[in-house]
Amino acid sequence: MKLMIIFGICVLVLSSSLINVKSYAENDENSANFLLAIERINVLLKLIEENNDYNHALSVVKLANEIDLTLRSKDDKLADDLYLKLVDLPTIVKSGKDLSSHIADTRVLLDKALVTVIPERNETLYAQVIFSLITLAEKEYENGNYDLSIEYMNRAYNIYKENINNGELNDEFEKAINLMIARTDVSEVSSVNSKLQRDFAGIFSGSNINHKQYFEEIRRLYDELLKEYKNGNYLQADEYAIEAYLDNYEFLETPLENVDKELMEELEVDMRIELREMIKDRVAYDEIKAFIDEILAKLEEAEKLLDEHIITFEADIINANGNGNSNGEIKLGSASDEAKRDVMSQVDAIRLKLMEVLEAYKNNDYDLAYEKARSAYLDNYEFIEVPLAPIDPNFTLEAEIKFSELRQLINDRASYE
């Protein structure tokens, strides 16, 4: 691939960015989000190094965007260095050049980033991240991504051994991992994982966010489930059942166990096993609705018990896919005129720098060409990427890869034409 071709693609991609300018609400990522993203990247790097997996490399690029703003608020230079390492990974994987050394350098930067952003880490923080890694492991297992699910589980176990270990959960972790390796039925894996999650949820319980939001969300999800089931959308109905249990009831189990263990276990079986089996068997709609009404009645009883005991617990746990969320609704085309002018200004600056890249490269000044390409990406494109990413993540990913390929071509001294 020629340098001029990539240059042309970069300019074309930038031109299309002017069509979709919108406002952006900056995300306030907490320490648990940041640590989880770092751990996920480390897991993916291991698999990339072992299997030269391009899709995992693309996943790393997406995670790079999740940690960038948090790290940049602490150390701009480190953020630049790490971000380039991460977004260059798909290009390195595709080329097959120096992959091991690139990953080794990336790991060093990840360690530095972690110390920079979270110099002191406690048991509660680790418990949150372990909980989320187990959740991710189970979801990947359900989707048939066995290698990734096992690595997430291994990483959760290692964090536990290194930072929390009291020996009580070693057998449970090893059982869960062995079940995954043996490709055991999802329900059996889920049962073991649920016990682990309850234990770690207990460590980070006691925060200031009330349990009512989980009851409300379960009710909403079951309303959606019934609508989808009635319309014959059984797979979507099952997804709602999973979300109601895994992303909501899991947080209720520990406090509920303290006041009524029997009720907690009944609801667990009803929501995690029985309801999903009924959906799988495509039972009549009225039968599903009657069973959900029974669950809701038990949930109402559980909510009253928790109200009486004034139990609150942690709700600020990371999303199971590890993706950031904006703080407010963003509407297409709602950017101010000033914001639009800022984006256009950045696009113009990138075009000029890319022209300077070509001029320097044509004169064999490769260092200057690389520096201009790097500056166009870090100093200008990132300001465009922020408002565009929520609109079209595939577009921003494509642009990142093209900038990466441009830098790689300069390093490789590709032909000019």
mmCIF file with all atom_site columns, C-alpha atoms in Angstrom, residues 41-188:
data_model
loop_
_atom_site.group_PDB
_atom_site.id
_atom_site.type_symbol
_atom_site.label_atom_id
_atom_site.label_alt_id
_atom_site.label_comp_id
_atom_site.label_asym_id
_atom_site.label_entity_id
_atom_site.label_seq_id
_atom_site.pdbx_PDB_ins_code
_atom_site.Cartn_x
_atom_site.Cartn_y
_atom_site.Cartn_z
_atom_site.occupancy
_atom_site.B_iso_or_equiv
_atom_site.pdbx_formal_charge
_atom_site.auth_seq_id
_atom_site.auth_comp_id
_atom_site.auth_asym_id
_atom_site.auth_atom_id
_atom_site.pdbx_PDB_model_num
ATOM 1   C CA . ILE A 1 41  ? -6.607  -4.855  27.729 1.00 0.00 ? 41  ILE A CA 1
ATOM 2   C CA . ASN A 1 42  ? -4.034  -7.076  29.448 1.00 0.00 ? 42  ASN A CA 1
ATOM 3   C CA . VAL A 1 43  ? -6.224  -10.129 28.851 1.00 0.00 ? 43  VAL A CA 1
ATOM 4   C CA . LEU A 1 44  ? -6.636  -9.230  25.187 1.00 0.00 ? 44  LEU A CA 1
ATOM 5   C CA . LEU A 1 45  ? -2.895  -8.597  24.782 1.00 0.00 ? 45  LEU A CA 1
ATOM 6   C CA . LYS A 1 46  ? -2.198  -12.117 26.034 1.00 0.00 ? 46  LYS A CA 1
ATOM 7   C CA . LEU A 1 47  ? -4.546  -13.631 23.471 1.00 0.00 ? 47  LEU A CA 1
ATOM 8   C CA . ILE A 1 48  ? -3.223  -11.391 20.688 1.00 0.00 ? 48  ILE A CA 1
ATOM 9   C CA . GLU A 1 49  ? 0.341   -12.446 21.431 1.00 0.00 ? 49  GLU A CA 1
ATOM 10  C CA . GLU A 1 50  ? -0.651  -16.118 21.433 1.00 0.00 ? 50  GLU A CA 1
ATOM 11  C CA . ASN A 1 51  ? -2.953  -16.113 18.384 1.00 0.00 ? 51  ASN A CA 1
ATOM 12  C CA . ASN A 1 52  ? -2.150  -12.952 16.404 1.00 0.00 ? 52  ASN A CA 1
ATOM 13  C CA . ASP A 1 53  ? -5.866  -12.127 16.639 1.00 0.00 ? 53  ASP A CA 1
ATOM 14  C CA . TYR A 1 54  ? -6.855  -9.033  14.646 1.00 0.00 ? 54  TYR A CA 1
ATOM 15  C CA . ASN A 1 55  ? -10.374 -8.787  16.110 1.00 0.00 ? 55  ASN A CA 1
ATOM 16  C CA . HIS A 1 56  ? -8.980  -8.686  19.637 1.00 0.00 ? 56  HIS A CA 1
ATOM 17  C CA . ALA A 1 57  ? -6.633  -5.922  18.473 1.00 0.00 ? 57  ALA A CA 1
ATOM 18  C CA . LEU A 1 58  ? -9.670  -3.918  17.324 1.00 0.00 ? 58  LEU A CA 1
ATOM 19  C CA . SER A 1 59  ? -11.236 -4.457  20.752 1.00 0.00 ? 59  SER A CA 1
ATOM 20  C CA . VAL A 1 60  ? -8.100  -2.998  22.338 1.00 0.00 ? 60  VAL A CA 1
ATOM 21  C CA . VAL A 1 61  ? -8.530  0.153   20.230 1.00 0.00 ? 61  VAL A CA 1
ATOM 22  C CA . LYS A 1 62  ? -12.054 0.602   21.588 1.00 0.00 ? 62  LYS A CA 1
ATOM 23  C CA . LEU A 1 63  ? -10.821 0.174   25.154 1.00 0.00 ? 63  LEU A CA 1
ATOM 24  C CA . ALA A 1 64  ? -8.067  2.706   24.478 1.00 0.00 ? 64  ALA A CA 1
ATOM 25  C CA . ASN A 1 65  ? -10.738 5.363   24.112 1.00 0.00 ? 65  ASN A CA 1
ATOM 26  C CA . GLU A 1 66  ? -12.235 4.395   27.487 1.00 0.00 ? 66  GLU A CA 1
ATOM 27  C CA . ILE A 1 67  ? -9.043  5.034   29.430 1.00 0.00 ? 67  ILE A CA 1
ATOM 28  C CA . ASP A 1 68  ? -7.645  7.953   27.453 1.00 0.00 ? 68  ASP A CA 1
ATOM 29  C CA . LEU A 1 69  ? -9.535  10.866  29.024 1.00 0.00 ? 69  LEU A CA 1
ATOM 30  C CA . THR A 1 70  ? -8.893  9.669   32.574 1.00 0.00 ? 70  THR A CA 1
ATOM 31  C CA . LEU A 1 71  ? -5.169  9.187   31.976 1.00 0.00 ? 71  LEU A CA 1
ATOM 32  C CA . ARG A 1 72  ? -4.868  12.427  30.012 1.00 0.00 ? 72  ARG A CA 1
ATOM 33  C CA . SER A 1 73  ? -6.181  14.362  33.006 1.00 0.00 ? 73  SER A CA 1
ATOM 34  C CA . LYS A 1 74  ? -3.148  13.100  34.938 1.00 0.00 ? 74  LYS A CA 1
ATOM 35  C CA . ASP A 1 75  ? -0.338  12.870  32.379 1.00 0.00 ? 75  ASP A CA 1
ATOM 36  C CA . ASP A 1 76  ? -0.648  14.085  28.783 1.00 0.00 ? 76  ASP A CA 1
ATOM 37  C CA . LYS A 1 77  ? 2.658   12.625  27.611 1.00 0.00 ? 77  LYS A CA 1
ATOM 38  C CA . LEU A 1 78  ? 1.968   9.175   29.029 1.00 0.00 ? 78  LEU A CA 1
ATOM 39  C CA . ALA A 1 79  ? -1.544  9.297   27.580 1.00 0.00 ? 79  ALA A CA 1
ATOM 40  C CA . ASP A 1 80  ? -0.138  10.075  24.113 1.00 0.00 ? 80  ASP A CA 1
ATOM 41  C CA . ASP A 1 81  ? 2.443   7.291   24.272 1.00 0.00 ? 81  ASP A CA 1
ATOM 42  C CA . LEU A 1 82  ? 0.005   4.664   25.491 1.00 0.00 ? 82  LEU A CA 1
ATOM 43  C CA . TYR A 1 83  ? -2.781  5.687   23.144 1.00 0.00 ? 83  TYR A CA 1
ATOM 44  C CA . LEU A 1 84  ? -0.526  5.375   20.104 1.00 0.00 ? 84  LEU A CA 1
ATOM 45  C CA . LYS A 1 85  ? 0.681   1.966   21.224 1.00 0.00 ? 85  LYS A CA 1
ATOM 46  C CA . LEU A 1 86  ? -2.877  0.740   21.625 1.00 0.00 ? 86  LEU A CA 1
ATOM 47  C CA . VAL A 1 87  ? -4.326  2.147   18.394 1.00 0.00 ? 87  VAL A CA 1
ATOM 48  C CA . ASP A 1 88  ? -1.309  0.961   16.397 1.00 0.00 ? 88  ASP A CA 1
ATOM 49  C CA . LEU A 1 89  ? -1.901  -2.626  17.494 1.00 0.00 ? 89  LEU A CA 1
ATOM 50  C CA . PRO A 1 90  ? -4.219  -3.693  14.602 1.00 0.00 ? 90  PRO A CA 1
ATOM 51  C CA . THR A 1 91  ? -1.654  -2.417  12.104 1.00 0.00 ? 91  THR A CA 1
ATOM 52  C CA . ILE A 1 92  ? 1.147   -4.252  13.891 1.00 0.00 ? 92  ILE A CA 1
ATOM 53  C CA . VAL A 1 93  ? -0.889  -7.471  13.990 1.00 0.00 ? 93  VAL A CA 1
ATOM 54  C CA . LYS A 1 94  ? -1.693  -7.176  10.295 1.00 0.00 ? 94  LYS A CA 1
ATOM 55  C CA . SER A 1 95  ? 1.931   -6.543  9.353  1.00 0.00 ? 95  SER A CA 1
ATOM 56  C CA . GLY A 1 96  ? 3.295   -9.224  11.678 1.00 0.00 ? 96  GLY A CA 1
ATOM 57  C CA . LYS A 1 97  ? 6.306   -7.063  12.518 1.00 0.00 ? 97  LYS A CA 1
ATOM 58  C CA . ASP A 1 98  ? 7.725   -6.805  16.052 1.00 0.00 ? 98  ASP A CA 1
ATOM 59  C CA . LEU A 1 99  ? 4.432   -7.826  17.691 1.00 0.00 ? 99  LEU A CA 1
ATOM 60  C CA . SER A 1 100 ? 6.010   -9.244  20.860 1.00 0.00 ? 100 SER A CA 1
ATOM 61  C CA . SER A 1 101 ? 8.171   -6.194  21.503 1.00 0.00 ? 101 SER A CA 1
ATOM 62  C CA . HIS A 1 102 ? 5.243   -3.874  20.773 1.00 0.00 ? 102 HIS A CA 1
ATOM 63  C CA . ILE A 1 103 ? 3.085   -5.724  23.309 1.00 0.00 ? 103 ILE A CA 1
ATOM 64  C CA . ALA A 1 104 ? 5.904   -5.730  25.877 1.00 0.00 ? 104 ALA A CA 1
ATOM 65  C CA . ASP A 1 105 ? 6.288   -1.952  25.537 1.00 0.00 ? 105 ASP A CA 1
ATOM 66  C CA . THR A 1 106 ? 2.529   -1.542  25.804 1.00 0.00 ? 106 THR A CA 1
ATOM 67  C CA . ARG A 1 107 ? 2.406   -3.515  29.043 1.00 0.00 ? 107 ARG A CA 1
ATOM 68  C CA . VAL A 1 108 ? 5.057   -1.268  30.579 1.00 0.00 ? 108 VAL A CA 1
ATOM 69  C CA . LEU A 1 109 ? 2.989   1.800   29.691 1.00 0.00 ? 109 LEU A CA 1
ATOM 70  C CA . LEU A 1 110 ? -0.185  0.181   31.070 1.00 0.00 ? 110 LEU A CA 1
ATOM 71  C CA . ASP A 1 111 ? 1.562   -0.397  34.392 1.00 0.00 ? 111 ASP A CA 1
ATOM 72  C CA . LYS A 1 112 ? 2.678   3.222   34.484 1.00 0.00 ? 112 LYS A CA 1
ATOM 73  C CA . ALA A 1 113 ? -0.837  4.404   33.634 1.00 0.00 ? 113 ALA A CA 1
ATOM 74  C CA . LEU A 1 114 ? -2.326  2.362   36.456 1.00 0.00 ? 114 LEU A CA 1
ATOM 75  C CA . VAL A 1 115 ? 0.097   3.773   39.020 1.00 0.00 ? 115 VAL A CA 1
ATOM 76  C CA . THR A 1 116 ? -0.507  7.288   37.697 1.00 0.00 ? 116 THR A CA 1
ATOM 77  C CA . VAL A 1 117 ? -4.308  7.169   37.867 1.00 0.00 ? 117 VAL A CA 1
ATOM 78  C CA . ILE A 1 118 ? -4.793  4.873   40.875 1.00 0.00 ? 118 ILE A CA 1
ATOM 79  C CA . PRO A 1 119 ? -1.638  5.008   43.019 1.00 0.00 ? 119 PRO A CA 1
ATOM 80  C CA . GLU A 1 120 ? -3.419  3.266   45.898 1.00 0.00 ? 120 GLU A CA 1
ATOM 81  C CA . ARG A 1 121 ? -5.882  0.433   45.390 1.00 0.00 ? 121 ARG A CA 1
ATOM 82  C CA . ASN A 1 122 ? -8.001  -1.238  48.070 1.00 0.00 ? 122 ASN A CA 1
ATOM 83  C CA . GLU A 1 123 ? -9.952  -4.441  48.537 1.00 0.00 ? 123 GLU A CA 1
ATOM 84  C CA . THR A 1 124 ? -13.268 -2.814  47.647 1.00 0.00 ? 124 THR A CA 1
ATOM 85  C CA . LEU A 1 125 ? -11.949 -1.623  44.291 1.00 0.00 ? 125 LEU A CA 1
ATOM 86  C CA . TYR A 1 126 ? -10.525 -5.034  43.459 1.00 0.00 ? 126 TYR A CA 1
ATOM 87  C CA . ALA A 1 127 ? -13.800 -6.700  44.452 1.00 0.00 ? 127 ALA A CA 1
ATOM 88  C CA . GLN A 1 128 ? -15.703 -4.482  41.990 1.00 0.00 ? 128 GLN A CA 1
ATOM 89  C CA . VAL A 1 129 ? -13.316 -5.354  39.174 1.00 0.00 ? 129 VAL A CA 1
ATOM 90  C CA . ILE A 1 130 ? -13.359 -9.079  39.977 1.00 0.00 ? 130 ILE A CA 1
ATOM 91  C CA . PHE A 1 131 ? -17.167 -9.011  39.982 1.00 0.00 ? 131 PHE A CA 1
ATOM 92  C CA . SER A 1 132 ? -17.184 -7.388  36.541 1.00 0.00 ? 132 SER A CA 1
ATOM 93  C CA . LEU A 1 133 ? -14.570 -9.759  35.105 1.00 0.00 ? 133 LEU A CA 1
ATOM 94  C CA . ILE A 1 134 ? -16.680 -12.727 36.215 1.00 0.00 ? 134 ILE A CA 1
ATOM 95  C CA . THR A 1 135 ? -19.712 -11.136 34.557 1.00 0.00 ? 135 THR A CA 1
ATOM 96  C CA . LEU A 1 136 ? -17.747 -10.611 31.348 1.00 0.00 ? 136 LEU A CA 1
ATOM 97  C CA . ALA A 1 137 ? -16.426 -14.183 31.498 1.00 0.00 ? 137 ALA A CA 1
ATOM 98  C CA . GLU A 1 138 ? -19.946 -15.568 31.740 1.00 0.00 ? 138 GLU A CA 1
ATOM 99  C CA . LYS A 1 139 ? -21.263 -13.444 28.884 1.00 0.00 ? 139 LYS A CA 1
ATOM 100 C CA . GLU A 1 140 ? -18.370 -14.448 26.615 1.00 0.00 ? 140 GLU A CA 1
ATOM 101 C CA . TYR A 1 141 ? -18.930 -18.092 27.577 1.00 0.00 ? 141 TYR A CA 1
ATOM 102 C CA . GLU A 1 142 ? -22.611 -17.834 26.637 1.00 0.00 ? 142 GLU A CA 1
ATOM 103 C CA . ASN A 1 143 ? -21.553 -16.367 23.279 1.00 0.00 ? 143 ASN A CA 1
ATOM 104 C CA . GLY A 1 144 ? -19.167 -19.257 22.631 1.00 0.00 ? 144 GLY A CA 1
ATOM 105 C CA . ASN A 1 145 ? -15.977 -17.204 23.053 1.00 0.00 ? 145 ASN A CA 1
ATOM 106 C CA . TYR A 1 146 ? -14.419 -19.820 25.299 1.00 0.00 ? 146 TYR A CA 1
ATOM 107 C CA . ASP A 1 147 ? -10.771 -18.705 25.215 1.00 0.00 ? 147 ASP A CA 1
ATOM 108 C CA . LEU A 1 148 ? -11.675 -15.136 26.138 1.00 0.00 ? 148 LEU A CA 1
ATOM 109 C CA . SER A 1 149 ? -14.092 -16.232 28.859 1.00 0.00 ? 149 SER A CA 1
ATOM 110 C CA . ILE A 1 150 ? -11.455 -18.479 30.451 1.00 0.00 ? 150 ILE A CA 1
ATOM 111 C CA . GLU A 1 151 ? -8.841  -15.707 30.354 1.00 0.00 ? 151 GLU A CA 1
ATOM 112 C CA . TYR A 1 152 ? -11.244 -13.246 32.015 1.00 0.00 ? 152 TYR A CA 1
ATOM 113 C CA . MET A 1 153 ? -11.916 -15.828 34.721 1.00 0.00 ? 153 MET A CA 1
ATOM 114 C CA . ASN A 1 154 ? -8.214  -16.550 35.160 1.00 0.00 ? 154 ASN A CA 1
ATOM 115 C CA . ARG A 1 155 ? -7.529  -12.846 35.519 1.00 0.00 ? 155 ARG A CA 1
ATOM 116 C CA . ALA A 1 156 ? -10.279 -12.453 38.122 1.00 0.00 ? 156 ALA A CA 1
ATOM 117 C CA . TYR A 1 157 ? -8.793  -15.379 40.056 1.00 0.00 ? 157 TYR A CA 1
ATOM 118 C CA . ASN A 1 158 ? -5.272  -13.927 39.885 1.00 0.00 ? 158 ASN A CA 1
ATOM 119 C CA . ILE A 1 159 ? -6.448  -10.533 41.147 1.00 0.00 ? 159 ILE A CA 1
ATOM 120 C CA . TYR A 1 160 ? -8.177  -12.293 44.012 1.00 0.00 ? 160 TYR A CA 1
ATOM 121 C CA . LYS A 1 161 ? -5.070  -14.302 44.920 1.00 0.00 ? 161 LYS A CA 1
ATOM 122 C CA . GLU A 1 162 ? -2.791  -11.268 44.680 1.00 0.00 ? 162 GLU A CA 1
ATOM 123 C CA . ASN A 1 163 ? -4.949  -8.724  46.534 1.00 0.00 ? 163 ASN A CA 1
ATOM 124 C CA . ILE A 1 164 ? -7.769  -10.267 48.575 1.00 0.00 ? 164 ILE A CA 1
ATOM 125 C CA . ASN A 1 165 ? -6.945  -13.932 49.022 1.00 0.00 ? 165 ASN A CA 1
ATOM 126 C CA . ASN A 1 166 ? -8.140  -15.474 52.254 1.00 0.00 ? 166 ASN A CA 1
ATOM 127 C CA . GLY A 1 167 ? -8.237  -18.945 50.727 1.00 0.00 ? 167 GLY A CA 1
ATOM 128 C CA . GLU A 1 168 ? -12.001 -19.265 51.011 1.00 0.00 ? 168 GLU A CA 1
ATOM 129 C CA . LEU A 1 169 ? -12.807 -18.919 47.306 1.00 0.00 ? 169 LEU A CA 1
ATOM 130 C CA . ASN A 1 170 ? -9.913  -20.779 45.680 1.00 0.00 ? 170 ASN A CA 1
ATOM 131 C CA . ASP A 1 171 ? -11.971 -23.940 45.198 1.00 0.00 ? 171 ASP A CA 1
ATOM 132 C CA . GLU A 1 172 ? -14.886 -22.004 43.686 1.00 0.00 ? 172 GLU A CA 1
ATOM 133 C CA . PHE A 1 173 ? -12.638 -20.192 41.220 1.00 0.00 ? 173 PHE A CA 1
ATOM 134 C CA . GLU A 1 174 ? -10.904 -23.389 40.186 1.00 0.00 ? 174 GLU A CA 1
ATOM 135 C CA . LYS A 1 175 ? -14.232 -25.158 39.793 1.00 0.00 ? 175 LYS A CA 1
ATOM 136 C CA . ALA A 1 176 ? -15.577 -22.371 37.574 1.00 0.00 ? 176 ALA A CA 1
ATOM 137 C CA . ILE A 1 177 ? -12.463 -22.350 35.402 1.00 0.00 ? 177 ILE A CA 1
ATOM 138 C CA . ASN A 1 178 ? -12.442 -26.141 35.036 1.00 0.00 ? 178 ASN A CA 1
ATOM 139 C CA . LEU A 1 179 ? -16.108 -26.111 34.050 1.00 0.00 ? 179 LEU A CA 1
ATOM 140 C CA . MET A 1 180 ? -15.346 -23.543 31.356 1.00 0.00 ? 180 MET A CA 1
ATOM 141 C CA . ILE A 1 181 ? -12.379 -25.515 30.059 1.00 0.00 ? 181 ILE A CA 1
ATOM 142 C CA . ALA A 1 182 ? -14.604 -28.604 29.848 1.00 0.00 ? 182 ALA A CA 1
ATOM 143 C CA . ARG A 1 183 ? -17.260 -26.599 27.920 1.00 0.00 ? 183 ARG A CA 1
ATOM 144 C CA . THR A 1 184 ? -19.893 -27.469 30.533 1.00 0.00 ? 184 THR A CA 1
ATOM 145 C CA . ASP A 1 185 ? -23.492 -26.310 30.145 1.00 0.00 ? 185 ASP A CA 1
ATOM 146 C CA . VAL A 1 186 ? -23.949 -22.559 30.664 1.00 0.00 ? 186 VAL A CA 1
ATOM 147 C CA . SER A 1 187 ? -26.411 -23.014 33.529 1.00 0.00 ? 187 SER A CA 1
ATOM 148 C CA . GLU A 1 188 ? -23.876 -24.989 35.576 1.00 0.00 ? 188 GLU A CA 1
#
